[in-house]
Coordinates of C-alpha atoms and ligand atoms in Angstrom, one line a residue:
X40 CA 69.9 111.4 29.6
X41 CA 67.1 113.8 28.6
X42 CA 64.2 112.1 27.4
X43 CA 61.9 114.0 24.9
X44 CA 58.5 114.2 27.3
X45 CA 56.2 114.7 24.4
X46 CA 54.7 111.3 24.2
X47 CA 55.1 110.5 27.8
X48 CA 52.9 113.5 28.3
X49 CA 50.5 113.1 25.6
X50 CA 49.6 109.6 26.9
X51 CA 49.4 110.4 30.8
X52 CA 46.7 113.2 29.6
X53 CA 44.9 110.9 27.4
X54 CA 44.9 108.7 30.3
X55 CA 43.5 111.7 32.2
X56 CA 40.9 112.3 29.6
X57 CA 40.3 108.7 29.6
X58 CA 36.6 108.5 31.1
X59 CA 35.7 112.1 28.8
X60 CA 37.5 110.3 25.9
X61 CA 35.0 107.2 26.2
X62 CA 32.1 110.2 26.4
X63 CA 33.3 110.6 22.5
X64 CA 31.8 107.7 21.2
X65 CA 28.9 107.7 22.8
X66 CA 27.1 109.5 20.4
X67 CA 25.5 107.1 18.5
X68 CA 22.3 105.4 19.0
X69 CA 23.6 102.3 19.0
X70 CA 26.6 102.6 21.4
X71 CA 26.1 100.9 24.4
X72 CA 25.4 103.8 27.7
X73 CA 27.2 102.4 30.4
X74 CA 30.6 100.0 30.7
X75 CA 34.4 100.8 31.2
X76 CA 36.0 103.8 29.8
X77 CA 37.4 103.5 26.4
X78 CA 41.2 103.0 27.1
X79 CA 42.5 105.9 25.1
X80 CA 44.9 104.2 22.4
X81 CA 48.5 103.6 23.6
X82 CA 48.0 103.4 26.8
X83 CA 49.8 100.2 27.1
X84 CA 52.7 98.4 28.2
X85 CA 55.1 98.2 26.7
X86 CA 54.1 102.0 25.5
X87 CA 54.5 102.1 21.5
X88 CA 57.3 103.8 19.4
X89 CA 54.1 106.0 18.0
X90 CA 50.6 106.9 18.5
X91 CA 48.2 108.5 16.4
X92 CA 44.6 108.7 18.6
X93 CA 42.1 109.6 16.7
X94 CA 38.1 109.0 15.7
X95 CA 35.9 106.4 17.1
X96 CA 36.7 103.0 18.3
X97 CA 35.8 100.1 17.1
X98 CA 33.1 98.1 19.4
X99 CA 33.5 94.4 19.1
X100 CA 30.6 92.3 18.6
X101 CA 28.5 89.3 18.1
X102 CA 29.2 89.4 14.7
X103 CA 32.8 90.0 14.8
X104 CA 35.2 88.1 13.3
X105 CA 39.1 87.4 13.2
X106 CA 40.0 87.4 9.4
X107 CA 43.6 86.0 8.3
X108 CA 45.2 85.0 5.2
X109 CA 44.0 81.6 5.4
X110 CA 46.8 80.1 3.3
X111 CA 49.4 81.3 5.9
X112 CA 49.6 78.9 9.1
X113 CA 50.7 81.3 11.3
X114 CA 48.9 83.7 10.5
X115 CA 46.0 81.5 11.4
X116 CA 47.1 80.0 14.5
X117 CA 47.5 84.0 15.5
X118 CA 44.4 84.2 15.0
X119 CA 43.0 81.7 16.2
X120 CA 45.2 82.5 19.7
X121 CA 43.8 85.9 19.2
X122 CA 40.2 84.3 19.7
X123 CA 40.9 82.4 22.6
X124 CA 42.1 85.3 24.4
X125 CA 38.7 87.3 23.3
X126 CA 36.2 84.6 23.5
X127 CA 35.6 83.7 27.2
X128 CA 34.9 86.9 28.3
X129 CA 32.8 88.5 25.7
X130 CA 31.2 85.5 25.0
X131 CA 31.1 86.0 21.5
X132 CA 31.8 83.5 18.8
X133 CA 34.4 85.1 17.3
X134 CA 34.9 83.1 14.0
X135 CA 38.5 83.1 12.3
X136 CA 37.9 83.3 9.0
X137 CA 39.7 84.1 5.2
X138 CA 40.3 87.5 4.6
X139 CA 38.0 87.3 1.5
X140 CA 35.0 86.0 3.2
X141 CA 33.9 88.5 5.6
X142 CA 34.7 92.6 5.5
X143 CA 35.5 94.7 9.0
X144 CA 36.1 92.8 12.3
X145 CA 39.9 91.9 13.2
X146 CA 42.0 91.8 10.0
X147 CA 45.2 90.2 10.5
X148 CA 47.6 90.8 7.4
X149 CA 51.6 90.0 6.4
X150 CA 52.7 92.6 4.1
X151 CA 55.5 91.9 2.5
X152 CA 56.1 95.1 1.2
X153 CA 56.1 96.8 4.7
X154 CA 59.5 96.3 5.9
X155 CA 60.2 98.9 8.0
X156 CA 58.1 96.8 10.7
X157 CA 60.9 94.7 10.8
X158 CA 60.4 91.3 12.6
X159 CA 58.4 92.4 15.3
X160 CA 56.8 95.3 14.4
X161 CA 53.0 96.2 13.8
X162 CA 50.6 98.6 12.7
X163 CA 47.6 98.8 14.1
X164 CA 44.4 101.0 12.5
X165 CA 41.4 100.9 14.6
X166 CA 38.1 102.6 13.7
X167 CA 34.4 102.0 13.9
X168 CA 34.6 99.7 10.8
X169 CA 37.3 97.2 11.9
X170 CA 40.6 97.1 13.4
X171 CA 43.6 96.0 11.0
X172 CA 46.8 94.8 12.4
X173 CA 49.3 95.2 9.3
X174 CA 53.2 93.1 10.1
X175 CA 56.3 92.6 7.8
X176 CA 56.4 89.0 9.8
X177 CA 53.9 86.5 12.3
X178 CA 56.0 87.7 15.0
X179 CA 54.9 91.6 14.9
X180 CA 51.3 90.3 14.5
X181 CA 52.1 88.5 17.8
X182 CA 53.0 91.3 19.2
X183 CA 50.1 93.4 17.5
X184 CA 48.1 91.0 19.4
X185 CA 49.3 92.3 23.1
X186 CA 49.0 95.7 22.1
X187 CA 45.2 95.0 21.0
X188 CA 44.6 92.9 23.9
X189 CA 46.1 95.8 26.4
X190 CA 43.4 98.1 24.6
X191 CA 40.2 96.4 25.5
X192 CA 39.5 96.1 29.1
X193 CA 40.9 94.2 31.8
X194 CA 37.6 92.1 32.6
X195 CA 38.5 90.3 28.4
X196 CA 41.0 88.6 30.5
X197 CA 38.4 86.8 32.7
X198 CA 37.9 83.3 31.5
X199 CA 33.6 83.9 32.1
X200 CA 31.5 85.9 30.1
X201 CA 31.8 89.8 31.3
X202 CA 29.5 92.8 30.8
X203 CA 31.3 94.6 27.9
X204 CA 31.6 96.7 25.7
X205 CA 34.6 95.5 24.2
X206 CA 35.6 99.1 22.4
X207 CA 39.1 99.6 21.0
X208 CA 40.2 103.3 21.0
X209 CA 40.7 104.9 17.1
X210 CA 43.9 105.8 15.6
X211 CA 47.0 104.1 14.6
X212 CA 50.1 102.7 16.6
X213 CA 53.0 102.0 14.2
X214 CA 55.4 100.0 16.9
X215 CA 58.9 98.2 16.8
X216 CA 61.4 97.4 19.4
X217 CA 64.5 99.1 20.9
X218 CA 66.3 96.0 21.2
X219 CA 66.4 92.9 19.6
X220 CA 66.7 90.9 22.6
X221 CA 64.1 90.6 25.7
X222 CA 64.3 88.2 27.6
X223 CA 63.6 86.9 30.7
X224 CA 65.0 84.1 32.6
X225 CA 63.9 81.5 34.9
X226 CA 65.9 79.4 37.8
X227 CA 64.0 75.5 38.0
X228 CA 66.8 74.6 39.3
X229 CA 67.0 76.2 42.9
X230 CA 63.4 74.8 42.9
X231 CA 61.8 73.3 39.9
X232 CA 58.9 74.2 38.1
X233 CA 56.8 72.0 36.2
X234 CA 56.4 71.7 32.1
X235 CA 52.9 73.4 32.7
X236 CA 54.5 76.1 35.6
X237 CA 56.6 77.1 32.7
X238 CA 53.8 77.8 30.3
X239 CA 51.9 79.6 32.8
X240 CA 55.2 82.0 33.0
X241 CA 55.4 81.8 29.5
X242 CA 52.1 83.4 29.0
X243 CA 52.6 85.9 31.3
X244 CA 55.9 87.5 29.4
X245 CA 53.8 87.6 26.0
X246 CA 51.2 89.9 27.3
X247 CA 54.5 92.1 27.1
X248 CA 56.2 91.2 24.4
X249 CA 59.2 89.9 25.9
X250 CA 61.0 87.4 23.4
X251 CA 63.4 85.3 24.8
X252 CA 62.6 82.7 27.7
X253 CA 66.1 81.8 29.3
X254 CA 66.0 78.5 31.2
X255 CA 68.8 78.2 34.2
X256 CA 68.9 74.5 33.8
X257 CA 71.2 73.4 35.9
X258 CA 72.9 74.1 39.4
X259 CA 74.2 73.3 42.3
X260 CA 71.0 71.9 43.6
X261 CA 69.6 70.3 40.6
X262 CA 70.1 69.0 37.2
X263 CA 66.5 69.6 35.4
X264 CA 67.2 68.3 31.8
X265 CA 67.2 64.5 30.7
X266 CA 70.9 63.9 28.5
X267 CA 70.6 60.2 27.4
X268 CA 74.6 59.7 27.4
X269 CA 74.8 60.3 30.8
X270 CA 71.3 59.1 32.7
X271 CA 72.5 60.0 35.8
X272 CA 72.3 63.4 35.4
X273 CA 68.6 63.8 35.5
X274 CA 67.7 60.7 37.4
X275 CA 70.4 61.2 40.5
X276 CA 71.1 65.0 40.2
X277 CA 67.1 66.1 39.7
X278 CA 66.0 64.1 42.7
X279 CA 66.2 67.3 45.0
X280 CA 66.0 71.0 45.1
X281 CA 66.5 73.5 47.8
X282 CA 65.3 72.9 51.3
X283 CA 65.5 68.5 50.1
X284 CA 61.9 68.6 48.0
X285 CA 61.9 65.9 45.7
X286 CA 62.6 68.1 42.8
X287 CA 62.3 66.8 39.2
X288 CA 63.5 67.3 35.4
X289 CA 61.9 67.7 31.8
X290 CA 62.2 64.6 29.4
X291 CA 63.0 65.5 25.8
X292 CA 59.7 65.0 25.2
X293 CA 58.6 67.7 28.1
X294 CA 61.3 70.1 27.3
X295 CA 60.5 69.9 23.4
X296 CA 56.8 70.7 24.6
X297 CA 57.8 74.1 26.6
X298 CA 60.3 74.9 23.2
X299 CA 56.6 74.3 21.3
X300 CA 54.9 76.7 23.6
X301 CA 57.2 79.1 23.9
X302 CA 57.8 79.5 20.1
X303 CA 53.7 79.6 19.9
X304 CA 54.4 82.7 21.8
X305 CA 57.1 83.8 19.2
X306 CA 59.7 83.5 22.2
X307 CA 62.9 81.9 21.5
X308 CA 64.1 79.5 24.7
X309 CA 68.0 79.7 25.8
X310 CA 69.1 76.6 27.8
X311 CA 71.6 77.4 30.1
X312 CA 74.0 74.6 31.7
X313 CA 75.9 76.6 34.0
X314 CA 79.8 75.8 34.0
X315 CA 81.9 75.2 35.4
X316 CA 80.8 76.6 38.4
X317 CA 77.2 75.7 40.1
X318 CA 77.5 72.4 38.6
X319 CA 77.7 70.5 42.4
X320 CA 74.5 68.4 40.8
X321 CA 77.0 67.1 38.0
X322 CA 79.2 66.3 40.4
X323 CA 77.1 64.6 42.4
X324 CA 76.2 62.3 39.6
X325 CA 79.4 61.3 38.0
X326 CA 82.6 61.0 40.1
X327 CA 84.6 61.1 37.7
X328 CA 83.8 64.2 36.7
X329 CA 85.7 65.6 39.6
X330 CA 89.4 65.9 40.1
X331 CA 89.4 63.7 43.2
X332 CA 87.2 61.3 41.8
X333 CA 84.8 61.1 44.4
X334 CA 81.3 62.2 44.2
X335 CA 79.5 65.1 46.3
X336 CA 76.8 64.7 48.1
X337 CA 73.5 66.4 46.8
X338 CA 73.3 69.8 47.8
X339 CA 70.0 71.2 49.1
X340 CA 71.4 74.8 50.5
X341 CA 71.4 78.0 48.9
X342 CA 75.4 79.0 48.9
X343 CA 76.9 79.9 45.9
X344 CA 80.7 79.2 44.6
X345 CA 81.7 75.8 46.1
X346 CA 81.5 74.0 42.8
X347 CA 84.0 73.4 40.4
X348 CA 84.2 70.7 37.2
X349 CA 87.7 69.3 36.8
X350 CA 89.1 71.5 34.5
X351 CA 92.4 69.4 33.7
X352 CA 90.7 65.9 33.2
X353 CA 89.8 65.0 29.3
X354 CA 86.2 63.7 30.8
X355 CA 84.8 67.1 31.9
X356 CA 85.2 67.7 27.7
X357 CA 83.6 64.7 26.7
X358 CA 80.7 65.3 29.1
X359 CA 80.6 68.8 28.0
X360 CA 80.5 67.5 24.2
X361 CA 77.6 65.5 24.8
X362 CA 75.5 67.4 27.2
X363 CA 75.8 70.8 24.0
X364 CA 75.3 68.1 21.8
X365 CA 72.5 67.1 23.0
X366 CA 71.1 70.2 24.0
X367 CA 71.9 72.1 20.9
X368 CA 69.5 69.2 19.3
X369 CA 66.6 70.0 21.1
X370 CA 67.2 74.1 20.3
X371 CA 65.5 75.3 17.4
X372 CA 66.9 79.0 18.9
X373 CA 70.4 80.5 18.5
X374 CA 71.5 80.5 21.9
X375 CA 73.0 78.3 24.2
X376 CA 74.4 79.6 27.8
X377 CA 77.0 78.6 29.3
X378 CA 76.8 80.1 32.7
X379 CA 80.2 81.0 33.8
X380 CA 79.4 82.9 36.7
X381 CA 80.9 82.9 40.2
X382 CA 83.1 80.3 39.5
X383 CA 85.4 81.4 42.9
X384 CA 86.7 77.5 42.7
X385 CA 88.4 77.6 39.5
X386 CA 91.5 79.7 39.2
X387 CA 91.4 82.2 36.5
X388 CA 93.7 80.2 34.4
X389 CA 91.3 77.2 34.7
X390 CA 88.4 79.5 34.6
X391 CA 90.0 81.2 30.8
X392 CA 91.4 77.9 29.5
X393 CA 88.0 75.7 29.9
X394 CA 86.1 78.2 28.4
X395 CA 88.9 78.7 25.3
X396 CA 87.9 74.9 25.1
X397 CA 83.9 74.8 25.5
X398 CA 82.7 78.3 23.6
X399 CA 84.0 76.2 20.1
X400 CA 82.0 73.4 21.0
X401 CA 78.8 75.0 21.1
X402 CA 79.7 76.9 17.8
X403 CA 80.7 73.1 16.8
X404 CA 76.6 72.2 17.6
X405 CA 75.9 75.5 15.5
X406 CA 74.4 77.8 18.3
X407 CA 75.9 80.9 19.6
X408 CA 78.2 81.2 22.8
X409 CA 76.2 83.1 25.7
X410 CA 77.7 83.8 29.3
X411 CA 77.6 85.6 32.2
X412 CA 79.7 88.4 32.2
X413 CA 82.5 87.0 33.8
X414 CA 83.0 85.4 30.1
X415 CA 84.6 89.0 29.4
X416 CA 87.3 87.9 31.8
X417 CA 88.2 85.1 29.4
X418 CA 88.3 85.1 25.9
X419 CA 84.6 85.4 24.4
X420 CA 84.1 83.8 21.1
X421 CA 83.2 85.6 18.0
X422 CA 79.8 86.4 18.0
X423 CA 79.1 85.7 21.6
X424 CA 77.0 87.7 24.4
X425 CA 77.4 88.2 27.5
X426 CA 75.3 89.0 30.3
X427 CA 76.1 91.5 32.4
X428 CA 74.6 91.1 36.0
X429 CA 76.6 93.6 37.9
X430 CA 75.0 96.7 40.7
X431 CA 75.7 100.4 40.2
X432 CA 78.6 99.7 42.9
X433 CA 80.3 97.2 40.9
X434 CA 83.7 98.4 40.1
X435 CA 84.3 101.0 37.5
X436 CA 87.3 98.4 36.5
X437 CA 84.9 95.2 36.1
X438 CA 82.5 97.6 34.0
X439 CA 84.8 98.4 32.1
X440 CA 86.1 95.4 31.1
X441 CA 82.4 95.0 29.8
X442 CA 82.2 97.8 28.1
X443 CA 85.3 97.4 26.1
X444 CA 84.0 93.8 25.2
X445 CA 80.6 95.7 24.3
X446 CA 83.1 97.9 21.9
X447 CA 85.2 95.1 20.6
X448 CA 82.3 93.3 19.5
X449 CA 80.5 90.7 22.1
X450 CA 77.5 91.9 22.4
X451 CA 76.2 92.8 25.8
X452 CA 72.8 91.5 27.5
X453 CA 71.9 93.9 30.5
X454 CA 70.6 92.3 34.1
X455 CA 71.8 94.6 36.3
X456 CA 71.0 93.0 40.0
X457 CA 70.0 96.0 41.5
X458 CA 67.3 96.9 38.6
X459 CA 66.3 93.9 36.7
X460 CA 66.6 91.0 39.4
X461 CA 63.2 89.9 40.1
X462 CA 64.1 87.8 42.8
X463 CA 65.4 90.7 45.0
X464 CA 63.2 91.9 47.6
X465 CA 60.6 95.4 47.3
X466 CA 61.3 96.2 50.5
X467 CA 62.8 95.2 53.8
X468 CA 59.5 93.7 54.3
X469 CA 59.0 92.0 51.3
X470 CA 58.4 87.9 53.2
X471 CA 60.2 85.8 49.6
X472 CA 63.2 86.7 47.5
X473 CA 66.5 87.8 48.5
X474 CA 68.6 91.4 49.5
X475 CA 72.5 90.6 48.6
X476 CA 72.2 93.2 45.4
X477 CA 69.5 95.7 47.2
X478 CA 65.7 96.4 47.9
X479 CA 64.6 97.1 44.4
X480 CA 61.1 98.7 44.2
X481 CA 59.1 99.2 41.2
X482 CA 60.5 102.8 40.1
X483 CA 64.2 101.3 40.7
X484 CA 63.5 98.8 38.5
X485 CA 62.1 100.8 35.6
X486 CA 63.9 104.0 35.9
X487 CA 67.1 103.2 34.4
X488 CA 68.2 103.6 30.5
X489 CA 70.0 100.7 28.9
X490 CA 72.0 103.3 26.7
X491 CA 74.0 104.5 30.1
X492 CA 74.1 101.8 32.6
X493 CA 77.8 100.9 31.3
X494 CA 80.2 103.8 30.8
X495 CA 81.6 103.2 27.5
X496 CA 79.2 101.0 26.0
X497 CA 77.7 102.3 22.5
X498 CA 74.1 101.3 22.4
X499 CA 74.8 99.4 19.3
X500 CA 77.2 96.7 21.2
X501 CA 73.8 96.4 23.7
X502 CA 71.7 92.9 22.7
X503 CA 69.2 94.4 24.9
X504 CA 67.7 93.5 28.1
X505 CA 66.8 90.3 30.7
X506 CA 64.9 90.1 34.2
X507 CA 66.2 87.2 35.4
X508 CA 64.2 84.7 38.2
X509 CA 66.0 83.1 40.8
X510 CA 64.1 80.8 42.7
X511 CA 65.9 79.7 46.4
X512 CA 63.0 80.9 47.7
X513 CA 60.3 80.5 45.3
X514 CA 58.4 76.9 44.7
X515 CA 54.9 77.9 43.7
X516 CA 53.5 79.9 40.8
X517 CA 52.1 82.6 42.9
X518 CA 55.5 83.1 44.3
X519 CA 56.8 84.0 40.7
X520 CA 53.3 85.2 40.5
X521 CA 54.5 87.9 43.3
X522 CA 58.2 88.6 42.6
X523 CA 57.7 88.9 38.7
X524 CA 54.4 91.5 39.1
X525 CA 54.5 94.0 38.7
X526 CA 58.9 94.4 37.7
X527 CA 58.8 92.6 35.0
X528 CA 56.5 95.0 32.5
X529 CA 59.2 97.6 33.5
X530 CA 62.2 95.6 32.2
X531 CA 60.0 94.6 29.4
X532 CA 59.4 97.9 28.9
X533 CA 63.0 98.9 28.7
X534 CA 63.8 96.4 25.8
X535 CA 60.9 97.3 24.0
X536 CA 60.3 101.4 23.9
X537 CA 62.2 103.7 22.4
X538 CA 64.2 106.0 24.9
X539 CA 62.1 109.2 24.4
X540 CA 58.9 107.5 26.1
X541 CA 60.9 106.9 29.2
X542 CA 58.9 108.4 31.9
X543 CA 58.2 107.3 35.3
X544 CA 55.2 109.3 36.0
X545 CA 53.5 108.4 32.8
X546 CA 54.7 104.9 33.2
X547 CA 53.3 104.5 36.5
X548 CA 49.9 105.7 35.7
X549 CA 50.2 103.0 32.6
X550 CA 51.3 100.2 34.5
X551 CA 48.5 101.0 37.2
X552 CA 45.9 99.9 34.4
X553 CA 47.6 96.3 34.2
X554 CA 46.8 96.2 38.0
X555 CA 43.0 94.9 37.0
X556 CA 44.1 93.2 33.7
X557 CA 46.8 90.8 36.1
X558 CA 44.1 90.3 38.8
X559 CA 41.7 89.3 35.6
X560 CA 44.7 86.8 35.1
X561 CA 44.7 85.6 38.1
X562 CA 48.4 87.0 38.9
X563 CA 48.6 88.2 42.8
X564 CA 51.3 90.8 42.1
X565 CA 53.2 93.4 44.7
X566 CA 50.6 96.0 45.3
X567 CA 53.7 98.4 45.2
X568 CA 52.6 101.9 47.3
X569 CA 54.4 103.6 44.3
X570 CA 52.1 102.7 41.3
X571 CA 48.3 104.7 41.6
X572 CA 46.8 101.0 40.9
X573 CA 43.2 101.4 39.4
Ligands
TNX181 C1 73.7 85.4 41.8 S1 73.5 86.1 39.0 C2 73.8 84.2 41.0 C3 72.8 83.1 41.2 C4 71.9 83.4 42.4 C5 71.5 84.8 42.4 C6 70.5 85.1 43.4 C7 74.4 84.9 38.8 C8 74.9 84.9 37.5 N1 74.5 84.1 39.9 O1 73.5 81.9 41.4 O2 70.8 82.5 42.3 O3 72.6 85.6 42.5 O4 70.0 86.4 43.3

């Protein structure tokens, strides 16, 4: 593809001109001498569908305040987020206020009349009388949010008071995304992660606007979700992970706490149970549920493919009734995956004929069908997506089989391994993650363009995007902390800006400013040799 450089290159020289850019303001009196560099406007990631620098920023101050429509909830609880975020570091009180009562500041408005924001998009107009952040819905306020955030400087992430000032550059952004889905998913099965691990993560993707959290629930080496109709589940096939730790599982209650969270974070969670392969942890529970009738052993290693439900037997539909049933209850979101990935012990015919019979039954629960994209193998409902998670040497053959599903209507979620896989290693030297699809280094992973990964695929059959976490070898927070940092901004990136800002060397200069800001956050992330970090 040829991407138009224009804005690519506008921004990296604004980034250039950053420390005379901050010079600008520094004309008045009253503006503080020394402190950061004004981060010229747009300099952010995800980078924005349009920027407009221009005139002074806006300083924050003591007397600042966050003004909402007080009569909207949301719009308040934005709001009062967006405090939070600021209040630590510059130490200032940061009242959220009606709109009415106070005039400048941070002015958070729903216009109904400005739909061409769509959902998720924003305006934001900063100057030295107030910045206003203008959305057609909460969720583009939300997002609003990240971009104002990613304007002020790193140190506002510090949770103790910091040496400002807190300027925001002038101009507009006027910003919506690519694609309507981007998402990013994370394994607690391999290893599991606790309710609070999750929202840790959770706060993480917000900073860049990533909108769907996909939960891998379930696996070969661990059931993580409590199903009341069959106990075992949780209680017998959560009691380990890989390498035999004692593993664990959400209650309802936990797992309708990280749905709360997430949706607090305008983020929409996708449970997968993964059939009707990697389901050993099923098996392992409930005998009958295989075609022997004996029950497996737990499984603790890290192989892939050995699994298999009992597609013939009438139980394995009654247990997959009940487990959708009572998943799709705890799912205010869309979604529900069904997995379907290596399934190697399940004939084709099996594989084809058990999916036939479980994509209906999540449609039954009302939520929509997703898969892997071995679901384009089968029959994919009406409506469904799948998820495509093959390499550049995948088999023209098995992308096109994707592609052609793309065209005939399933829509197509993009996690290529070699690109978007977090857990895959940097580098040969890289001590966690895994190799099978590649080393994938911070330019692999961004430079890629959704639009012509899959020969054949029209952008419009394309969902959008997903960096997907696999966790055999990750158990602690700084270990997602590692492998997530500094890839995941990239693929966030990619769902988020339009095509013609694609540009590694302006990108790299922009993610080398989130360098501080995750350090701020207390993320330890791949100091990758490719990225100028600040
Ligand atoms: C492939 S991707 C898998 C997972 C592994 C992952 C490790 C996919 C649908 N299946 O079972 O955890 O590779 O990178």
């Amino acid at each position: 593809m040829t991407p138009r450089r224009t804005l690519p290159l506008l921004l990296s020289s604004l980034l250039l001109a950053g420390a005379a850019l901050s010079g600008s303001g520094s004309g008045a009196a009253a503006e503080p001498a020394a402190g950061p560099a004004v981060r010229p406007l747009g300099a952010v990631v995800p980078a924005p569908a349009s920027v407009t620098p221009g005139g002074e920023p806006y300083t924050l101050g003591r007397g600042t305040a966050v003004r909402v429509d007080s009569a909207d909830r949301e719009s308040r609880a934005i709001g009062r987020y967006l405090a939070g975020l600021l209040r630590p570091a510059t130490g200032y009180p940061l009242p959220v206020v009606d709109d009415d009562a106070a005039r400048g500041g941070i002015l958070l408005r729903l216009d109904p009349r400005a739909t061409a924001l769509g959902d998720e998009g924003y305006e934001l107009r900063s100057g030295p009388g107030g910045v206003t952040l203008t959305a057609h819905a909460p969720a583009g306020l939300f997002r609003g949010v990240q971009t104002l955030r990613q304007q002020l400087p790193a140190a506002v992430e510090r949770r103790t008071v910091q040496s400002g000032p807190w300027r925001i550059a002038g101009g507009t952004v006027t910003d919506t995304p690519r694609f309507a889905y981007r998402g990013a998913m994370l394994d607690v099965s391999r290893h599991f992660f606790t309710v609070d691990q999750v929202k840790r993560y959770i706060d993480q993707l917000a900073l860049y606007k990533i909108n769907k959290l996909h939960l891998h629930l379930s696996d070969d080496q661990g059931w993580r979700i409590a199903i009341d109709s069959w106990p075992r589940l949780a209680a017998h096939g959560g009691s380990t992970q890989v390498g035999g730790g004692p593993g664990g599982f959400y209650s309802k209650d936990d797992y309708r706490e990280i749905v709360r969270y997430a949706a607090s974070r305008y983020q929409e969670v996708v449970p997968e149970i993964d059939m009707p392969g990697h389901t050993n942890a099923a098996l392992a529970s409930y005998a009958e549920l295989n075609c022997d009738g004996v029950a497996r052993p737990l499984y603790t290693g890290t192989e892939v493919g050995f699994s298999s439900l009992c597609v013939p037997k009438e139980v394995t539909y009654d247990f997959v009734d009940d487990v959708v049933r009572e998943l799709a209850a705890l799912t205010p979101g869309r979604y529900l995956h069904i997995g379907g990935d290596e399934a190697h012990s399940t004939s084709h015919a099996d594989y084809a004929a058990f999916m036939d019979r479980v994509q209906p039954v999540v449609a039954k629960y009302g939520k929509t069908v997703i898969g892997w994209h071995q679901l384009t193998g089968a029959r994919p409902a009406p409506g469904a997506l799948a998820q495509y998670w093959g390499l550049d040497r995948t088999s023209a053959a098995e992308k096109e089989r994707v592609a052609a599903a793309g065209r005939a209507g399933t829509g197509i979620v993009l996690s290529p391994a070699d690109r978007a896989y977090l857990d895959m290693k940097y580098t040969k030297d890289t001590p966690l993650g895994l190799s099978w699809a590649g080393y994938v280094e911070v330019r692999r992973s961004y430079d890629w363009d959704p639009a012509t990964l899959l020969p054949g695929l029209p952008e419009t059959a394309i969902a959008g995007v997903e960096a997907p976490l696999w966790t055999e070898t990750l158990s602690e927070s700084a270990h997602l902390d590692r492998m997530a940092f500094p890839r995941l901004p990239g693929i966030a990136e990619l769902g988020w800006s339009p095509a013609a800002t694609h540009d590694w060397e302006s990108y790299r200069l922009r993610l080398a400013a989130q360098g501080p800001r995750l350090s701020a956050l207390g993320v330890d992330f791949h100091r990758s040799p490719q990225v100028p970090w600040e």
